[in-house]
Amino acid sequence: MSPVGTTAWLLVGLGNPGAKYAQTRHNVGFWWIDTFAKGLDTDFKPAAKFFGDFARVSWCGQNLLLLKPTTFMNRSGQAVLALLNYYQLPLEHLLIIHDDLDLPPGGAKLKRNGGHGGHNGLRDIINCLGRRDFLRLRLGIGHPGSGQDVVNYVLNRPSAADQRAIEAAITGALEVLPEVLADDIEKAMHRLHSQI
């Protein structure tokens, strides 16, 4: 175990690896964490022991561990569990960033606890951790209207208008990250939920 200090946070963006999926709706978790890392001029490096691409940065007085699982969405929990165990991080300092069908494009919500809502990445994380009381950043992608169309919908690109709305939500969510890292989740929720 490599110590990172008691203030360390693990931020995990969910998505599917590879160019085929890079611009699809299911990858907005990757989009968020890539945007954050790019702003810090930080590059991800493959980390086999964490089953993903990994970066470690210091920001706002916090040690941050950034992870993009490369296990494909339905095995995301394997990567999250490996990194949590290696650094012995408390679940209270885990933030999962993921796409959400129940929010419109441009919507963003912070939520602690709850089920997986049919999201395969969240389902696997809950199964692997044996707990569901972790913090999630939900980025809206809208719903196709029919459950039969969901798989095709999430694995395709958003429209240009939806893309702009999602990017605006990513920016808004990044703006409240300092409050999240300061454990002022209520303030972060209020700011985020009132601006989106």
Short mmCIF file of N, CA and C in Angstrom, two decimals:
data_model
loop_
_atom_site.label_atom_id
_atom_site.label_comp_id
_atom_site.label_asym_id
_atom_site.label_seq_id
_atom_site.Cartn_x
_atom_site.Cartn_y
_atom_site.Cartn_z
N MET A 1 0.85 -1.19 0.00
CA MET A 1 0.00 0.00 0.00
C MET A 1 0.88 1.24 0.00
N SER A 2 0.56 2.17 -0.87
CA SER A 2 1.29 3.43 -0.95
C SER A 2 0.47 4.51 -0.29
N PRO A 3 0.96 5.15 0.78
CA PRO A 3 0.15 6.12 1.50
C PRO A 3 -0.13 7.37 0.68
N VAL A 4 -1.33 7.89 0.79
CA VAL A 4 -1.69 9.14 0.12
C VAL A 4 -2.23 10.16 1.10
N GLY A 5 -2.36 9.78 2.34
CA GLY A 5 -2.86 10.71 3.34
C GLY A 5 -4.36 10.58 3.54
N THR A 6 -4.82 11.05 4.67
CA THR A 6 -6.23 10.88 5.03
C THR A 6 -7.16 11.74 4.20
N THR A 7 -6.63 12.76 3.51
CA THR A 7 -7.51 13.63 2.74
C THR A 7 -7.69 13.16 1.30
N ALA A 8 -7.10 12.03 0.94
CA ALA A 8 -7.16 11.57 -0.45
C ALA A 8 -8.59 11.24 -0.87
N TRP A 9 -8.89 11.54 -2.12
CA TRP A 9 -10.16 11.20 -2.75
C TRP A 9 -9.89 10.35 -3.98
N LEU A 10 -10.79 9.45 -4.27
CA LEU A 10 -10.75 8.68 -5.50
C LEU A 10 -11.91 9.14 -6.38
N LEU A 11 -11.58 9.67 -7.56
CA LEU A 11 -12.57 10.10 -8.53
C LEU A 11 -12.54 9.12 -9.70
N VAL A 12 -13.67 8.49 -9.97
CA VAL A 12 -13.74 7.46 -11.00
C VAL A 12 -14.76 7.87 -12.06
N GLY A 13 -14.29 8.07 -13.27
CA GLY A 13 -15.19 8.31 -14.39
C GLY A 13 -15.50 6.99 -15.07
N LEU A 14 -16.78 6.73 -15.31
CA LEU A 14 -17.18 5.47 -15.92
C LEU A 14 -17.35 5.62 -17.43
N GLY A 15 -16.97 4.56 -18.14
CA GLY A 15 -17.11 4.54 -19.58
C GLY A 15 -16.59 3.22 -20.12
N ASN A 16 -16.57 3.11 -21.43
CA ASN A 16 -16.01 1.95 -22.10
C ASN A 16 -14.72 2.35 -22.81
N PRO A 17 -13.70 1.52 -22.77
CA PRO A 17 -12.43 1.87 -23.40
C PRO A 17 -12.48 1.72 -24.92
N GLY A 18 -11.60 2.45 -25.59
CA GLY A 18 -11.46 2.30 -27.03
C GLY A 18 -12.12 3.40 -27.83
N ALA A 19 -11.56 3.65 -29.02
CA ALA A 19 -12.04 4.73 -29.89
C ALA A 19 -13.49 4.53 -30.30
N LYS A 20 -13.93 3.28 -30.42
CA LYS A 20 -15.29 2.97 -30.84
C LYS A 20 -16.33 3.60 -29.92
N TYR A 21 -16.00 3.69 -28.64
CA TYR A 21 -16.96 4.18 -27.65
C TYR A 21 -16.68 5.60 -27.16
N ALA A 22 -15.57 6.18 -27.57
CA ALA A 22 -15.08 7.42 -26.96
C ALA A 22 -16.11 8.55 -26.96
N GLN A 23 -16.88 8.69 -28.03
CA GLN A 23 -17.82 9.81 -28.13
C GLN A 23 -19.27 9.41 -27.85
N THR A 24 -19.47 8.24 -27.27
CA THR A 24 -20.84 7.78 -27.00
C THR A 24 -21.36 8.30 -25.67
N ARG A 25 -22.67 8.31 -25.55
CA ARG A 25 -23.31 8.84 -24.34
C ARG A 25 -22.87 8.10 -23.07
N HIS A 26 -22.63 6.81 -23.19
CA HIS A 26 -22.26 6.00 -22.03
C HIS A 26 -20.90 6.41 -21.47
N ASN A 27 -20.16 7.22 -22.19
CA ASN A 27 -18.81 7.60 -21.78
C ASN A 27 -18.71 8.99 -21.17
N VAL A 28 -19.83 9.58 -20.78
CA VAL A 28 -19.73 10.95 -20.25
C VAL A 28 -18.94 10.99 -18.94
N GLY A 29 -18.88 9.89 -18.21
CA GLY A 29 -18.02 9.84 -17.01
C GLY A 29 -16.55 10.04 -17.39
N PHE A 30 -16.15 9.39 -18.49
CA PHE A 30 -14.79 9.61 -19.03
C PHE A 30 -14.61 11.06 -19.45
N TRP A 31 -15.64 11.62 -20.11
CA TRP A 31 -15.53 13.01 -20.58
C TRP A 31 -15.26 13.95 -19.41
N TRP A 32 -15.98 13.75 -18.32
CA TRP A 32 -15.83 14.64 -17.16
C TRP A 32 -14.42 14.55 -16.59
N ILE A 33 -13.95 13.34 -16.36
CA ILE A 33 -12.65 13.17 -15.71
C ILE A 33 -11.51 13.56 -16.66
N ASP A 34 -11.70 13.36 -17.97
CA ASP A 34 -10.71 13.82 -18.94
C ASP A 34 -10.63 15.34 -18.96
N THR A 35 -11.78 16.00 -18.88
CA THR A 35 -11.82 17.47 -18.85
C THR A 35 -11.10 17.99 -17.62
N PHE A 36 -11.35 17.36 -16.48
CA PHE A 36 -10.70 17.76 -15.24
C PHE A 36 -9.19 17.57 -15.33
N ALA A 37 -8.75 16.41 -15.80
CA ALA A 37 -7.32 16.12 -15.89
C ALA A 37 -6.63 17.05 -16.89
N LYS A 38 -7.30 17.34 -17.99
CA LYS A 38 -6.71 18.23 -19.00
C LYS A 38 -6.49 19.62 -18.42
N GLY A 39 -7.42 20.09 -17.59
CA GLY A 39 -7.27 21.39 -16.95
C GLY A 39 -6.09 21.46 -16.00
N LEU A 40 -5.66 20.31 -15.52
CA LEU A 40 -4.50 20.24 -14.62
C LEU A 40 -3.24 19.81 -15.36
N ASP A 41 -3.34 19.68 -16.68
CA ASP A 41 -2.23 19.23 -17.51
C ASP A 41 -1.70 17.89 -17.02
N THR A 42 -2.63 16.99 -16.72
CA THR A 42 -2.31 15.67 -16.18
C THR A 42 -2.66 14.59 -17.19
N ASP A 43 -1.79 13.64 -17.36
CA ASP A 43 -2.02 12.53 -18.28
C ASP A 43 -2.32 11.25 -17.51
N PHE A 44 -3.21 10.45 -18.05
CA PHE A 44 -3.49 9.13 -17.49
C PHE A 44 -2.46 8.14 -18.01
N LYS A 45 -2.11 7.18 -17.14
CA LYS A 45 -1.20 6.12 -17.54
C LYS A 45 -1.86 4.77 -17.26
N PRO A 46 -1.66 3.78 -18.14
CA PRO A 46 -2.22 2.46 -17.87
C PRO A 46 -1.69 1.90 -16.55
N ALA A 47 -2.59 1.34 -15.75
CA ALA A 47 -2.20 0.74 -14.46
C ALA A 47 -2.90 -0.61 -14.36
N ALA A 48 -2.18 -1.66 -14.72
CA ALA A 48 -2.78 -3.00 -14.76
C ALA A 48 -3.34 -3.42 -13.41
N LYS A 49 -2.65 -3.05 -12.32
CA LYS A 49 -3.11 -3.51 -11.00
C LYS A 49 -4.42 -2.83 -10.59
N PHE A 50 -4.76 -1.72 -11.25
CA PHE A 50 -6.03 -1.04 -10.97
C PHE A 50 -7.04 -1.25 -12.09
N PHE A 51 -6.71 -2.07 -13.07
CA PHE A 51 -7.62 -2.39 -14.17
C PHE A 51 -8.14 -1.12 -14.87
N GLY A 52 -7.25 -0.16 -15.06
CA GLY A 52 -7.69 1.07 -15.70
C GLY A 52 -6.55 2.03 -15.98
N ASP A 53 -6.91 3.20 -16.47
CA ASP A 53 -5.96 4.29 -16.67
C ASP A 53 -6.02 5.18 -15.43
N PHE A 54 -4.85 5.57 -14.94
CA PHE A 54 -4.73 6.14 -13.60
C PHE A 54 -3.88 7.41 -13.63
N ALA A 55 -4.25 8.36 -12.80
CA ALA A 55 -3.44 9.56 -12.59
C ALA A 55 -3.54 9.96 -11.14
N ARG A 56 -2.50 10.60 -10.66
CA ARG A 56 -2.46 11.05 -9.26
C ARG A 56 -2.04 12.52 -9.25
N VAL A 57 -2.86 13.37 -8.63
CA VAL A 57 -2.60 14.81 -8.65
C VAL A 57 -2.87 15.40 -7.27
N SER A 58 -2.35 16.60 -7.07
CA SER A 58 -2.66 17.38 -5.88
C SER A 58 -3.42 18.62 -6.35
N TRP A 59 -4.58 18.87 -5.73
CA TRP A 59 -5.43 19.99 -6.18
C TRP A 59 -6.29 20.45 -5.02
N CYS A 60 -6.36 21.75 -4.82
CA CYS A 60 -7.16 22.32 -3.73
C CYS A 60 -6.79 21.73 -2.38
N GLY A 61 -5.50 21.47 -2.19
CA GLY A 61 -5.03 20.93 -0.91
C GLY A 61 -5.36 19.47 -0.70
N GLN A 62 -5.80 18.79 -1.74
CA GLN A 62 -6.19 17.39 -1.63
C GLN A 62 -5.33 16.51 -2.53
N ASN A 63 -5.08 15.30 -2.08
CA ASN A 63 -4.48 14.28 -2.93
C ASN A 63 -5.61 13.58 -3.67
N LEU A 64 -5.55 13.62 -4.99
CA LEU A 64 -6.62 13.05 -5.79
C LEU A 64 -6.09 11.89 -6.62
N LEU A 65 -6.83 10.81 -6.63
CA LEU A 65 -6.54 9.65 -7.47
C LEU A 65 -7.63 9.60 -8.53
N LEU A 66 -7.24 9.65 -9.78
CA LEU A 66 -8.19 9.68 -10.89
C LEU A 66 -8.13 8.35 -11.63
N LEU A 67 -9.28 7.78 -11.92
CA LEU A 67 -9.31 6.46 -12.53
C LEU A 67 -10.36 6.38 -13.62
N LYS A 68 -9.96 5.79 -14.75
CA LYS A 68 -10.89 5.41 -15.82
C LYS A 68 -10.76 3.90 -16.00
N PRO A 69 -11.71 3.12 -15.49
CA PRO A 69 -11.62 1.66 -15.64
C PRO A 69 -11.57 1.28 -17.12
N THR A 70 -10.73 0.31 -17.44
CA THR A 70 -10.65 -0.18 -18.82
C THR A 70 -11.19 -1.62 -18.92
N THR A 71 -12.06 -1.95 -17.99
CA THR A 71 -12.63 -3.30 -17.89
C THR A 71 -13.93 -3.44 -18.67
N PHE A 72 -14.37 -2.36 -19.31
CA PHE A 72 -15.71 -2.22 -19.86
C PHE A 72 -16.68 -2.00 -18.71
N MET A 73 -17.79 -1.33 -19.05
CA MET A 73 -18.69 -0.79 -18.04
C MET A 73 -19.15 -1.82 -17.01
N ASN A 74 -19.53 -3.01 -17.49
CA ASN A 74 -20.15 -3.97 -16.57
C ASN A 74 -19.17 -4.66 -15.63
N ARG A 75 -17.87 -4.26 -15.70
CA ARG A 75 -16.88 -4.78 -14.75
C ARG A 75 -16.18 -3.63 -14.01
N SER A 76 -16.81 -2.49 -13.94
CA SER A 76 -16.20 -1.31 -13.32
C SER A 76 -15.83 -1.52 -11.86
N GLY A 77 -16.60 -2.33 -11.16
CA GLY A 77 -16.36 -2.53 -9.74
C GLY A 77 -15.01 -3.14 -9.44
N GLN A 78 -14.51 -3.97 -10.33
CA GLN A 78 -13.20 -4.60 -10.15
C GLN A 78 -12.11 -3.55 -10.02
N ALA A 79 -12.17 -2.52 -10.85
CA ALA A 79 -11.17 -1.45 -10.83
C ALA A 79 -11.32 -0.59 -9.57
N VAL A 80 -12.56 -0.23 -9.25
CA VAL A 80 -12.80 0.61 -8.08
C VAL A 80 -12.34 -0.08 -6.80
N LEU A 81 -12.69 -1.34 -6.65
CA LEU A 81 -12.32 -2.09 -5.45
C LEU A 81 -10.80 -2.23 -5.34
N ALA A 82 -10.14 -2.50 -6.46
CA ALA A 82 -8.68 -2.66 -6.43
C ALA A 82 -7.99 -1.40 -5.93
N LEU A 83 -8.43 -0.25 -6.40
CA LEU A 83 -7.78 1.00 -6.01
C LEU A 83 -8.12 1.40 -4.58
N LEU A 84 -9.38 1.23 -4.19
CA LEU A 84 -9.77 1.51 -2.80
C LEU A 84 -8.97 0.67 -1.83
N ASN A 85 -8.82 -0.62 -2.13
CA ASN A 85 -8.08 -1.52 -1.24
C ASN A 85 -6.60 -1.17 -1.20
N TYR A 86 -6.02 -0.86 -2.34
CA TYR A 86 -4.58 -0.58 -2.40
C TYR A 86 -4.23 0.65 -1.56
N TYR A 87 -5.04 1.69 -1.67
CA TYR A 87 -4.74 2.92 -0.92
C TYR A 87 -5.49 3.01 0.40
N GLN A 88 -6.28 2.00 0.70
CA GLN A 88 -7.04 1.95 1.97
C GLN A 88 -7.85 3.22 2.18
N LEU A 89 -8.60 3.57 1.17
CA LEU A 89 -9.40 4.79 1.22
C LEU A 89 -10.78 4.51 1.80
N PRO A 90 -11.33 5.45 2.56
CA PRO A 90 -12.69 5.29 3.06
C PRO A 90 -13.70 5.50 1.93
N LEU A 91 -14.82 4.80 2.01
CA LEU A 91 -15.84 4.93 0.98
C LEU A 91 -16.40 6.35 0.90
N GLU A 92 -16.27 7.09 2.00
CA GLU A 92 -16.76 8.47 2.03
C GLU A 92 -15.98 9.37 1.07
N HIS A 93 -14.81 8.92 0.66
CA HIS A 93 -13.98 9.72 -0.26
C HIS A 93 -13.91 9.09 -1.65
N LEU A 94 -15.02 8.49 -2.05
CA LEU A 94 -15.15 7.93 -3.39
C LEU A 94 -16.24 8.70 -4.13
N LEU A 95 -15.91 9.20 -5.33
CA LEU A 95 -16.89 9.86 -6.19
C LEU A 95 -16.91 9.14 -7.53
N ILE A 96 -18.08 8.62 -7.88
CA ILE A 96 -18.28 7.94 -9.16
C ILE A 96 -19.01 8.90 -10.09
N ILE A 97 -18.46 9.13 -11.29
CA ILE A 97 -19.07 10.02 -12.27
C ILE A 97 -19.62 9.17 -13.40
N HIS A 98 -20.91 9.30 -13.70
CA HIS A 98 -21.53 8.40 -14.68
C HIS A 98 -22.66 9.08 -15.44
N ASP A 99 -23.00 8.50 -16.58
CA ASP A 99 -24.15 8.95 -17.37
C ASP A 99 -25.44 8.53 -16.68
N ASP A 100 -26.50 9.31 -16.92
CA ASP A 100 -27.78 9.01 -16.28
C ASP A 100 -28.93 9.25 -17.25
N LEU A 101 -29.69 8.18 -17.52
CA LEU A 101 -30.81 8.25 -18.44
C LEU A 101 -31.99 9.05 -17.88
N ASP A 102 -32.07 9.16 -16.56
CA ASP A 102 -33.23 9.79 -15.93
C ASP A 102 -33.11 11.31 -15.85
N LEU A 103 -31.96 11.86 -16.24
CA LEU A 103 -31.78 13.30 -16.28
C LEU A 103 -31.66 13.73 -17.74
N PRO A 104 -32.18 14.91 -18.09
CA PRO A 104 -32.06 15.37 -19.47
C PRO A 104 -30.63 15.78 -19.78
N PRO A 105 -30.26 15.83 -21.04
CA PRO A 105 -28.93 16.34 -21.39
C PRO A 105 -28.76 17.75 -20.81
N GLY A 106 -27.65 17.96 -20.13
CA GLY A 106 -27.43 19.23 -19.44
C GLY A 106 -27.76 19.17 -17.97
N GLY A 107 -28.44 18.10 -17.54
CA GLY A 107 -28.74 17.93 -16.12
C GLY A 107 -27.55 17.32 -15.39
N ALA A 108 -27.39 17.67 -14.13
CA ALA A 108 -26.32 17.11 -13.30
C ALA A 108 -26.78 17.11 -11.86
N LYS A 109 -26.59 16.00 -11.18
CA LYS A 109 -27.00 15.88 -9.78
C LYS A 109 -25.94 15.12 -9.00
N LEU A 110 -25.74 15.54 -7.78
CA LEU A 110 -24.93 14.79 -6.83
C LEU A 110 -25.86 13.97 -5.95
N LYS A 111 -25.46 12.76 -5.67
CA LYS A 111 -26.29 11.87 -4.87
C LYS A 111 -25.40 10.94 -4.07
N ARG A 112 -25.74 10.75 -2.80
CA ARG A 112 -25.05 9.75 -2.00
C ARG A 112 -26.04 8.64 -1.66
N ASN A 113 -25.60 7.43 -1.89
CA ASN A 113 -26.44 6.26 -1.62
C ASN A 113 -27.46 6.05 -2.74
N GLY A 114 -28.17 4.96 -2.68
CA GLY A 114 -29.17 4.63 -3.67
C GLY A 114 -28.80 3.39 -4.46
N GLY A 115 -29.70 3.00 -5.32
CA GLY A 115 -29.49 1.82 -6.14
C GLY A 115 -28.70 2.13 -7.40
N HIS A 116 -28.74 1.18 -8.34
CA HIS A 116 -27.98 1.37 -9.58
C HIS A 116 -28.84 1.91 -10.71
N GLY A 117 -30.17 1.90 -10.55
CA GLY A 117 -31.05 2.45 -11.57
C GLY A 117 -30.90 1.80 -12.93
N GLY A 118 -30.44 0.56 -12.96
CA GLY A 118 -30.24 -0.12 -14.22
C GLY A 118 -28.91 0.15 -14.88
N HIS A 119 -28.08 0.96 -14.25
CA HIS A 119 -26.76 1.29 -14.82
C HIS A 119 -25.79 0.15 -14.51
N ASN A 120 -25.25 -0.47 -15.55
CA ASN A 120 -24.41 -1.65 -15.35
C ASN A 120 -23.12 -1.36 -14.60
N GLY A 121 -22.56 -0.18 -14.80
CA GLY A 121 -21.35 0.18 -14.07
C GLY A 121 -21.62 0.30 -12.58
N LEU A 122 -22.69 1.02 -12.23
CA LEU A 122 -23.05 1.16 -10.82
C LEU A 122 -23.42 -0.19 -10.21
N ARG A 123 -24.13 -0.99 -10.96
CA ARG A 123 -24.52 -2.33 -10.47
C ARG A 123 -23.29 -3.13 -10.06
N ASP A 124 -22.27 -3.13 -10.91
CA ASP A 124 -21.07 -3.92 -10.62
C ASP A 124 -20.29 -3.33 -9.45
N ILE A 125 -20.24 -2.00 -9.37
CA ILE A 125 -19.55 -1.36 -8.24
C ILE A 125 -20.23 -1.73 -6.92
N ILE A 126 -21.56 -1.64 -6.89
CA ILE A 126 -22.30 -2.00 -5.67
C ILE A 126 -22.06 -3.47 -5.32
N ASN A 127 -22.08 -4.34 -6.32
CA ASN A 127 -21.84 -5.77 -6.07
C ASN A 127 -20.45 -6.01 -5.52
N CYS A 128 -19.45 -5.35 -6.09
CA CYS A 128 -18.06 -5.57 -5.65
C CYS A 128 -17.78 -4.98 -4.28
N LEU A 129 -18.34 -3.80 -4.00
CA LEU A 129 -18.09 -3.15 -2.72
C LEU A 129 -18.96 -3.72 -1.61
N GLY A 130 -20.11 -4.28 -1.98
CA GLY A 130 -21.04 -4.76 -0.97
C GLY A 130 -21.73 -3.62 -0.25
N ARG A 131 -21.62 -2.43 -0.81
CA ARG A 131 -22.24 -1.23 -0.23
C ARG A 131 -22.66 -0.31 -1.36
N ARG A 132 -23.59 0.58 -1.03
CA ARG A 132 -24.08 1.52 -2.04
C ARG A 132 -24.01 2.96 -1.57
N ASP A 133 -23.48 3.19 -0.36
CA ASP A 133 -23.48 4.53 0.23
C ASP A 133 -22.24 5.32 -0.18
N PHE A 134 -22.02 5.43 -1.49
CA PHE A 134 -20.93 6.26 -2.00
C PHE A 134 -21.53 7.40 -2.81
N LEU A 135 -20.73 8.40 -3.05
CA LEU A 135 -21.18 9.60 -3.74
C LEU A 135 -21.12 9.40 -5.25
N ARG A 136 -22.19 9.86 -5.92
CA ARG A 136 -22.24 9.76 -7.37
C ARG A 136 -22.50 11.15 -7.96
N LEU A 137 -21.86 11.43 -9.07
CA LEU A 137 -22.18 12.59 -9.89
C LEU A 137 -22.88 12.07 -11.12
N ARG A 138 -24.16 12.39 -11.24
CA ARG A 138 -25.00 11.90 -12.34
C ARG A 138 -25.06 12.97 -13.43
N LEU A 139 -24.61 12.62 -14.62
CA LEU A 139 -24.64 13.54 -15.76
C LEU A 139 -25.71 13.08 -16.74
N GLY A 140 -26.70 13.91 -16.96
CA GLY A 140 -27.85 13.53 -17.76
C GLY A 140 -27.53 13.36 -19.24
N ILE A 141 -28.10 12.30 -19.82
CA ILE A 141 -27.97 12.08 -21.26
C ILE A 141 -29.35 11.95 -21.91
N GLY A 142 -30.43 12.03 -21.11
CA GLY A 142 -31.77 11.86 -21.64
C GLY A 142 -32.10 10.38 -21.84
N HIS A 143 -33.34 10.13 -22.22
CA HIS A 143 -33.83 8.76 -22.39
C HIS A 143 -34.43 8.62 -23.79
N PRO A 144 -34.22 7.49 -24.46
CA PRO A 144 -34.77 7.33 -25.81
C PRO A 144 -36.28 7.16 -25.86
N GLY A 145 -36.90 6.92 -24.70
CA GLY A 145 -38.36 6.79 -24.66
C GLY A 145 -38.84 5.36 -24.51
N SER A 146 -38.05 4.42 -25.00
CA SER A 146 -38.41 3.01 -24.89
C SER A 146 -37.23 2.23 -24.31
N GLY A 147 -37.53 1.34 -23.37
CA GLY A 147 -36.48 0.54 -22.77
C GLY A 147 -35.75 -0.32 -23.78
N GLN A 148 -36.45 -0.71 -24.85
CA GLN A 148 -35.82 -1.54 -25.88
C GLN A 148 -34.71 -0.79 -26.62
N ASP A 149 -34.78 0.53 -26.60
CA ASP A 149 -33.82 1.33 -27.36
C ASP A 149 -32.62 1.80 -26.53
N VAL A 150 -32.60 1.47 -25.23
CA VAL A 150 -31.60 2.03 -24.34
C VAL A 150 -30.17 1.65 -24.74
N VAL A 151 -29.92 0.38 -25.02
CA VAL A 151 -28.56 -0.05 -25.32
C VAL A 151 -28.02 0.68 -26.56
N ASN A 152 -28.82 0.71 -27.61
CA ASN A 152 -28.40 1.41 -28.82
C ASN A 152 -28.20 2.90 -28.55
N TYR A 153 -29.07 3.47 -27.72
CA TYR A 153 -29.01 4.90 -27.41
C TYR A 153 -27.74 5.27 -26.67
N VAL A 154 -27.41 4.54 -25.61
CA VAL A 154 -26.25 4.91 -24.80
C VAL A 154 -24.94 4.64 -25.53
N LEU A 155 -24.97 3.72 -26.50
CA LEU A 155 -23.75 3.38 -27.22
C LEU A 155 -23.62 4.15 -28.54
N ASN A 156 -24.39 5.24 -28.66
CA ASN A 156 -24.27 6.13 -29.81
C ASN A 156 -24.00 7.56 -29.35
N ARG A 157 -23.60 8.38 -30.29
CA ARG A 157 -23.26 9.77 -29.99
C ARG A 157 -24.51 10.60 -29.74
N PRO A 158 -24.41 11.59 -28.88
CA PRO A 158 -25.52 12.53 -28.73
C PRO A 158 -25.59 13.46 -29.93
N SER A 159 -26.72 14.13 -30.09
CA SER A 159 -26.85 15.16 -31.11
C SER A 159 -25.93 16.32 -30.75
N ALA A 160 -25.71 17.22 -31.70
CA ALA A 160 -24.84 18.38 -31.44
C ALA A 160 -25.39 19.22 -30.29
N ALA A 161 -26.72 19.41 -30.26
CA ALA A 161 -27.33 20.20 -29.19
C ALA A 161 -27.18 19.52 -27.84
N ASP A 162 -27.40 18.21 -27.81
CA ASP A 162 -27.24 17.47 -26.55
C ASP A 162 -25.78 17.48 -26.11
N GLN A 163 -24.87 17.38 -27.06
CA GLN A 163 -23.45 17.42 -26.73
C GLN A 163 -23.09 18.72 -26.04
N ARG A 164 -23.58 19.83 -26.56
CA ARG A 164 -23.31 21.14 -25.95
C ARG A 164 -23.89 21.21 -24.54
N ALA A 165 -25.09 20.67 -24.37
CA ALA A 165 -25.73 20.69 -23.06
C ALA A 165 -24.95 19.84 -22.06
N ILE A 166 -24.49 18.67 -22.49
CA ILE A 166 -23.71 17.79 -21.62
C ILE A 166 -22.39 18.46 -21.23
N GLU A 167 -21.73 19.10 -22.19
CA GLU A 167 -20.47 19.78 -21.90
C GLU A 167 -20.67 20.93 -20.92
N ALA A 168 -21.81 21.63 -21.02
CA ALA A 168 -22.12 22.69 -20.06
C ALA A 168 -22.32 22.10 -18.66
N ALA A 169 -22.97 20.94 -18.59
CA ALA A 169 -23.17 20.29 -17.29
C ALA A 169 -21.85 19.83 -16.70
N ILE A 170 -20.95 19.35 -17.54
CA ILE A 170 -19.62 18.95 -17.08
C ILE A 170 -18.90 20.15 -16.46
N THR A 171 -18.97 21.29 -17.14
CA THR A 171 -18.34 22.51 -16.61
C THR A 171 -18.96 22.90 -15.28
N GLY A 172 -20.28 22.87 -15.19
CA GLY A 172 -20.95 23.22 -13.95
C GLY A 172 -20.59 22.29 -12.81
N ALA A 173 -20.48 21.00 -13.12
CA ALA A 173 -20.13 20.03 -12.08
C ALA A 173 -18.69 20.20 -11.62
N LEU A 174 -17.80 20.57 -12.52
CA LEU A 174 -16.41 20.81 -12.13
C LEU A 174 -16.30 22.01 -11.18
N GLU A 175 -17.19 22.97 -11.35
CA GLU A 175 -17.14 24.18 -10.53
C GLU A 175 -17.46 23.91 -9.06
N VAL A 176 -18.21 22.86 -8.77
CA VAL A 176 -18.56 22.57 -7.37
C VAL A 176 -17.64 21.52 -6.75
N LEU A 177 -16.66 21.06 -7.52
CA LEU A 177 -15.76 20.02 -6.98
C LEU A 177 -15.02 20.46 -5.72
N PRO A 178 -14.59 21.72 -5.59
CA PRO A 178 -13.92 22.11 -4.33
C PRO A 178 -14.78 21.87 -3.10
N GLU A 179 -16.09 22.13 -3.20
CA GLU A 179 -16.97 21.87 -2.06
C GLU A 179 -17.08 20.38 -1.77
N VAL A 180 -17.13 19.58 -2.83
CA VAL A 180 -17.19 18.13 -2.65
C VAL A 180 -15.96 17.65 -1.89
N LEU A 181 -14.79 18.11 -2.31
CA LEU A 181 -13.55 17.65 -1.71
C LEU A 181 -13.38 18.17 -0.29
N ALA A 182 -14.06 19.25 0.03
CA ALA A 182 -14.03 19.79 1.39
C ALA A 182 -15.10 19.13 2.27
N ASP A 183 -15.74 18.09 1.76
CA ASP A 183 -16.80 17.38 2.46
C ASP A 183 -18.02 18.25 2.74
N ASP A 184 -18.17 19.33 1.98
CA ASP A 184 -19.36 20.17 2.10
C ASP A 184 -20.33 19.78 0.98
N ILE A 185 -20.82 18.56 1.08
CA ILE A 185 -21.64 18.00 0.01
C ILE A 185 -22.95 18.76 -0.15
N GLU A 186 -23.54 19.18 0.97
CA GLU A 186 -24.81 19.91 0.89
C GLU A 186 -24.65 21.20 0.11
N LYS A 187 -23.55 21.92 0.35
CA LYS A 187 -23.32 23.17 -0.38
C LYS A 187 -23.09 22.88 -1.86
N ALA A 188 -22.32 21.82 -2.14
CA ALA A 188 -22.07 21.44 -3.53
C ALA A 188 -23.38 21.09 -4.23
N MET A 189 -24.23 20.33 -3.55
CA MET A 189 -25.51 19.95 -4.14
C MET A 189 -26.35 21.18 -4.42
N HIS A 190 -26.41 22.08 -3.46
CA HIS A 190 -27.24 23.29 -3.63
C HIS A 190 -26.76 24.10 -4.83
N ARG A 191 -25.46 24.31 -4.92
CA ARG A 191 -24.91 25.09 -6.04
C ARG A 191 -25.16 24.41 -7.37
N LEU A 192 -24.87 23.12 -7.42
CA LEU A 192 -25.01 22.39 -8.68
C LEU A 192 -26.47 22.30 -9.11
N HIS A 193 -27.34 21.96 -8.18
CA HIS A 193 -28.73 21.72 -8.53
C HIS A 193 -29.48 23.01 -8.86
N SER A 194 -28.95 24.14 -8.40
CA SER A 194 -29.60 25.42 -8.70
C SER A 194 -29.08 26.03 -9.99
N GLN A 195 -27.92 25.58 -10.47
CA GLN A 195 -27.37 26.19 -11.68
C GLN A 195 -27.68 25.40 -12.94
N ILE A 196 -28.03 24.14 -12.77
CA ILE A 196 -28.27 23.29 -13.95
C ILE A 196 -29.75 23.27 -14.28
#
